[in-house]
C-alpha cells in the first residue's frame, strides 16, 4: 500500500478530532425508499468503528443515486443514517439535512464523543460532480482531517472525493479502501499462480481494456456471458439470435489470435428461442446453435471445465455473470462459477469478485462470505482492473512522504 491509511495516523492526530469521512453509502432503494441491500453501509462500519475507538468524531459524506445537482427527496441519505444507527446501536448517529452550510458546520463542531454525523447527499450540491473548488473548501471546513473510504466512488474526481483532499490534510485511505486496493492490486501486480480470470456479462465493448490488462498477466482467461457470442461470431460459428456486438467481431478475432490458448471460450451453450421461452432451454455444443435460438448461458460441460480450472488456481478474479442469471435456468453457469470459487477459497486460494451484477449473483447464492473479497465498487473495480489510476486514491497522502 503506497498511500497512507487511517492506521498510519497517530493517536494524537485522531483523539478529539473531527474525521471527515467520504464513504460509499450509495445503496439500492426500492420505490418506497427502503434499502434493499445494506452491504455498503456494513462495509463502511470498520473504519467508523476504528475512528470512534480512538476518540475521533466521524463526519460522513456520501452520494446516493443520481440527483443531478439538486435536492431530490427520494435520494435523501436519511434512511441510510437510520440504518447505520441500527447497525451501530451503541453510537449516536445524527443526520443533518444539508451539507455545505452553517448548519452542517455547527453540527460538526458540536459533535461529541462516540457520535457520528451523517450529512445529506453530496450530489444535491451543484459543485459536487464538477469538482468546484469553492465547494471543496467549504466541505474541508467540516473536518480536521480527511478519510476516503469510498472505493466505489474513487474513479470519479468530484468535490467530495478529490477536491476536498486537496485542501484538507492529512488525507488518508479508510480500511475498506485499503482492503479493496490490496486485493485487486496484489492480484494484478503479484498474483500467486496459477492465476485464472473469468469474464462475462453482457458486453465485450465495456471490458476490452480489462481483457487487454489481464491477458499478459493471467494463466487462463475464461470467457462467458453474451460476450462469448461475439467471439463465436469471430470464429464464424452460427450465433442465431444471441447478443452479438457486430462492431467488435474483428477485435474479438484479433484478441483470440494474440492470446492463443490462454483465452478459453465455452464448449457448449444453453440456448432457447427467447428468454420468455425458458422451458425450452437446452444445451448444445457451441457449433450447434440454430438460427432461431439464442445463447443465454454457458452449457454444463463448460461449467464443469471452468470449475476444474478454478479448482487448480491459486488466484481467481471474476467479473461478469456467465449468463442471464436473473432468469432461471440461465443462472446455472453463474452459480457453478460461484460454487467453484467458494470451494477454491476453502482450500486457500484467493478469490475476488468485482462488478455489481456479479456481486449480486454471489450474494443471491448466499456465497458472498465464502469469497476472499467481494468488491463494493462496480465501476471503480473495472477501472482499476483496466490499469487506470483512480483519482480519489491518487490524491491521498503518500506513505513515504510525511
Ligand atoms: P457486472 O455488473 O458484474 O460487471 P455486467 O453488467 O457486465 O456485469 O453484465 C451483467 C449482465 O449481463 C446481466 O444483466 C446479464 O443478464 C447479462 N448477460 C449475461 N450473459 C448474457 C447472455 N448470454 N445474453 C444476454 N445477456 C447476458
Ligand atoms: Mg453491471
XYZ file of C-alpha atoms in Angstrom, residues 61-364:
304
model
C -20.190 12.384 3.349
C -21.650 10.196 0.606
C -23.608 10.375 -2.613
C -26.728 8.329 -3.318
C -28.199 7.774 -6.761
C -28.121 10.437 -9.443
C -29.998 13.512 -8.217
C -28.185 15.775 -10.749
C -27.059 18.607 -8.514
C -30.277 19.499 -6.726
C -32.120 18.246 -3.646
C -34.351 15.285 -4.564
C -36.260 13.750 -1.609
C -36.134 10.186 -2.930
C -32.315 10.296 -2.837
C -32.058 11.532 0.739
C -29.445 9.841 2.940
C -31.864 9.966 5.885
C -32.857 6.254 5.616
C -29.161 5.375 5.331
C -28.393 7.277 8.544
C -31.271 5.437 10.227
C -29.909 2.069 9.100
C -26.404 2.997 10.236
C -27.834 3.832 13.675
C -29.495 0.381 13.800
C -26.224 -1.299 12.835
C -24.230 0.646 15.446
C -26.534 0.536 18.464
C -24.027 1.971 20.939
C -23.293 5.059 18.863
C -25.363 8.190 18.459
C -25.882 8.842 14.731
C -27.020 12.378 13.894
C -28.276 13.448 10.478
C -28.301 16.964 9.062
C -30.397 17.725 6.007
C -27.776 19.935 4.419
C -24.148 19.537 3.547
C -22.135 22.713 2.944
C -23.992 25.156 5.175
C -23.612 26.845 8.554
C -25.989 24.246 9.941
C -23.697 21.397 8.869
C -20.718 23.344 10.193
C -22.389 23.876 13.561
C -23.377 20.194 13.831
C -19.824 19.087 13.058
C -18.393 21.489 15.652
C -20.801 20.234 18.302
C -20.203 16.552 17.596
C -19.375 14.715 20.794
C -17.528 11.561 21.766
C -18.994 8.346 20.338
C -21.157 10.300 17.900
C -21.319 10.178 14.103
C -22.688 12.945 11.935
C -24.141 11.943 8.551
C -24.643 14.817 6.129
C -27.091 14.939 3.234
C -26.326 13.553 -0.255
C -23.291 15.316 -1.747
C -24.881 15.149 -5.199
C -27.608 17.517 -4.024
C -24.874 20.143 -4.443
C -24.265 21.685 -7.848
C -20.487 21.742 -7.449
C -20.022 18.097 -6.457
C -19.705 16.473 -9.848
C -17.852 19.446 -11.387
C -15.342 19.334 -8.504
C -15.950 23.001 -7.756
C -13.006 24.312 -5.675
C -15.236 26.551 -3.585
C -17.435 23.626 -2.591
C -14.332 21.538 -1.852
C -13.048 24.261 0.501
C -16.353 24.514 2.357
C -16.531 20.717 2.732
C -12.976 20.732 4.059
C -14.117 23.062 6.879
C -16.247 20.218 8.253
C -13.302 18.110 9.422
C -9.801 18.264 10.888
C -8.524 15.541 8.554
C -9.888 13.560 5.602
C -10.506 9.837 5.220
C -11.542 8.453 1.842
C -13.212 5.072 2.310
C -15.399 5.342 -0.814
C -13.676 2.891 -3.146
C -16.871 2.736 -5.223
C -16.576 6.464 -5.985
C -12.779 6.633 -6.298
C -12.859 6.648 -10.118
C -14.705 9.990 -10.071
C -12.917 13.298 -9.494
C -15.666 15.019 -7.536
C -15.552 17.711 -4.842
C -16.154 15.196 -2.027
C -13.609 12.660 -3.295
C -10.757 14.669 -4.854
C -11.410 18.377 -4.273
C -11.692 18.101 -0.518
C -8.489 16.038 -0.273
C -6.522 18.803 -1.997
C -7.387 21.241 0.799
C -7.528 19.072 3.915
C -4.531 17.180 5.358
C -3.850 14.533 6.438
C -5.823 12.851 3.667
C -5.736 9.074 4.108
C -7.467 5.891 2.969
C -10.052 4.144 5.127
C -9.923 0.433 5.955
C -12.367 -0.591 3.213
C -10.460 1.421 0.619
C -7.238 -0.222 1.821
C -8.743 -3.707 1.582
C -10.085 -3.119 -1.929
C -6.768 -1.758 -3.199
C -4.774 -4.555 -1.596
C -6.852 -7.394 -3.023
C -7.177 -6.002 -6.533
C -3.652 -4.581 -6.553
C -1.974 -7.816 -5.454
C -3.898 -9.848 -7.999
C -2.678 -7.595 -10.806
C 0.871 -6.997 -9.609
C 1.924 -10.171 -7.843
C -0.657 -12.968 -8.049
C 0.009 -16.387 -6.561
C -0.128 -18.663 -9.601
C -1.893 -20.257 -11.319
C -3.910 -17.061 -11.850
C -7.280 -17.514 -13.550
C -9.640 -14.713 -14.594
C -13.265 -15.229 -15.548
C -15.005 -12.563 -17.612
C -18.649 -12.466 -18.590
C -21.554 -10.068 -18.678
C -23.456 -8.502 -21.499
C -20.910 -6.580 -23.486
C -17.391 -7.133 -24.659
C -17.134 -3.412 -25.511
C -17.117 -2.332 -21.845
C -14.446 -4.865 -20.973
C -11.872 -4.656 -23.745
C -9.398 -2.741 -21.621
C -9.813 -5.285 -18.820
C -9.099 -8.116 -21.263
C -6.015 -6.247 -22.513
C -4.723 -5.727 -18.968
C -5.408 -9.235 -17.754
C -4.245 -11.134 -20.817
C -0.483 -10.815 -20.243
C -0.900 -11.475 -16.508
C -3.190 -14.497 -16.290
C -2.535 -18.181 -16.866
C -6.051 -18.583 -18.260
C -8.861 -16.204 -19.215
C -12.243 -17.944 -19.186
C -14.957 -16.218 -21.201
C -18.709 -16.470 -20.601
C -21.788 -14.277 -20.838
C -23.044 -12.708 -24.033
C -19.515 -11.630 -24.832
C -18.737 -15.264 -25.706
C -21.118 -14.922 -28.663
C -19.089 -12.095 -30.177
C -16.064 -14.415 -30.023
C -18.123 -17.229 -31.600
C -19.034 -14.913 -34.454
C -15.340 -14.143 -34.888
C -14.808 -17.920 -35.217
C -17.526 -17.942 -37.878
C -19.900 -20.044 -35.784
C -23.670 -19.646 -36.055
C -24.862 -17.445 -33.147
C -28.587 -17.268 -34.022
C -30.418 -14.611 -32.051
C -27.696 -14.273 -29.416
C -26.491 -10.853 -28.366
C -23.525 -10.147 -30.648
C -21.699 -6.839 -30.920
C -21.152 -6.704 -34.680
C -18.697 -3.840 -34.439
C -16.456 -5.820 -32.074
C -16.200 -9.043 -34.052
C -12.970 -8.022 -35.750
C -11.431 -7.071 -32.434
C -12.509 -10.375 -30.882
C -10.741 -12.163 -33.753
C -7.516 -10.241 -33.099
C -7.733 -10.989 -29.370
C -8.097 -14.733 -29.949
C -5.188 -14.734 -32.394
C -2.951 -12.925 -29.931
C -3.953 -14.837 -26.808
C -3.638 -18.297 -28.321
C -4.534 -20.986 -25.806
C -4.716 -18.595 -22.864
C -8.195 -17.396 -23.808
C -10.784 -20.125 -23.263
C -14.255 -19.978 -24.802
C -17.328 -22.042 -23.862
C -17.511 -25.534 -25.438
C -21.285 -25.608 -25.146
C -24.213 -23.263 -24.638
C -27.645 -23.170 -23.014
C -29.985 -21.912 -25.692
C -33.699 -21.141 -26.070
C -35.842 -19.434 -28.717
C -36.257 -16.476 -26.325
C -35.867 -15.577 -22.651
C -39.636 -15.853 -22.215
C -39.453 -19.391 -23.539
C -37.093 -20.668 -20.835
C -38.940 -24.017 -20.599
C -37.422 -24.907 -23.974
C -33.906 -24.266 -22.687
C -31.425 -26.969 -23.684
C -27.680 -27.442 -24.049
C -25.973 -27.608 -27.427
C -22.320 -27.770 -28.474
C -21.055 -24.331 -29.456
C -21.248 -25.191 -33.142
C -24.852 -26.375 -32.717
C -26.671 -23.066 -32.101
C -29.633 -22.811 -34.513
C -30.540 -19.589 -36.352
C -33.784 -19.182 -34.335
C -32.142 -19.724 -30.921
C -30.060 -17.556 -28.624
C -27.344 -18.451 -26.112
C -28.381 -17.325 -22.629
C -25.828 -19.205 -20.531
C -22.722 -21.342 -20.758
C -23.535 -25.055 -21.037
C -22.948 -27.778 -18.400
C -19.731 -29.085 -19.996
C -18.288 -25.595 -19.943
C -19.379 -25.037 -16.345
C -17.589 -28.247 -15.417
C -14.353 -27.448 -17.201
C -14.307 -23.852 -15.895
C -14.881 -25.346 -12.439
C -11.790 -27.547 -12.923
C -9.707 -24.538 -13.990
C -10.826 -22.681 -10.861
C -10.058 -25.752 -8.732
C -6.451 -25.712 -9.921
C -5.939 -21.952 -9.455
C -4.437 -20.078 -6.521
C -5.761 -16.666 -7.527
C -9.151 -16.174 -9.191
C -10.718 -12.907 -10.333
C -14.280 -12.926 -11.626
C -16.185 -10.129 -13.315
C -19.478 -10.536 -15.160
C -22.152 -13.274 -14.930
C -21.885 -16.329 -17.202
C -25.488 -15.959 -18.372
C -28.781 -14.162 -17.861
C -28.662 -15.110 -14.181
C -31.795 -13.053 -13.473
C -33.859 -15.683 -15.350
C -33.534 -19.347 -14.248
C -32.405 -21.797 -15.526
C -29.901 -19.394 -17.108
C -28.354 -18.829 -13.687
C -26.811 -22.319 -13.643
C -23.480 -21.323 -15.182
C -23.082 -18.322 -12.882
C -23.940 -20.469 -9.845
C -21.430 -23.117 -10.877
C -18.668 -20.499 -11.020
C -19.695 -19.081 -7.628
C -19.630 -22.566 -6.081
C -16.276 -23.455 -7.625
C -14.829 -20.213 -6.293
C -16.258 -20.838 -2.813
C -14.583 -24.261 -2.809
C -11.321 -22.694 -4.012
C -11.435 -20.182 -1.137
C -11.874 -23.043 1.342
C -8.678 -24.715 0.172
C -6.730 -21.487 0.491
C -6.948 -19.783 -2.904
C -7.515 -16.024 -3.139
C -10.870 -15.370 -4.795
C -12.061 -11.929 -5.831
C -15.413 -10.883 -7.284
C -15.792 -7.486 -8.978
C -18.782 -5.924 -10.710
C -22.235 -5.026 -9.432
C -24.193 -7.831 -11.108
C -21.590 -10.488 -10.301
C -21.570 -9.409 -6.647
C -25.392 -9.521 -6.603
C -25.375 -13.029 -8.108
C -22.893 -14.256 -5.481
C -24.942 -12.677 -2.693
C -28.123 -14.251 -4.028
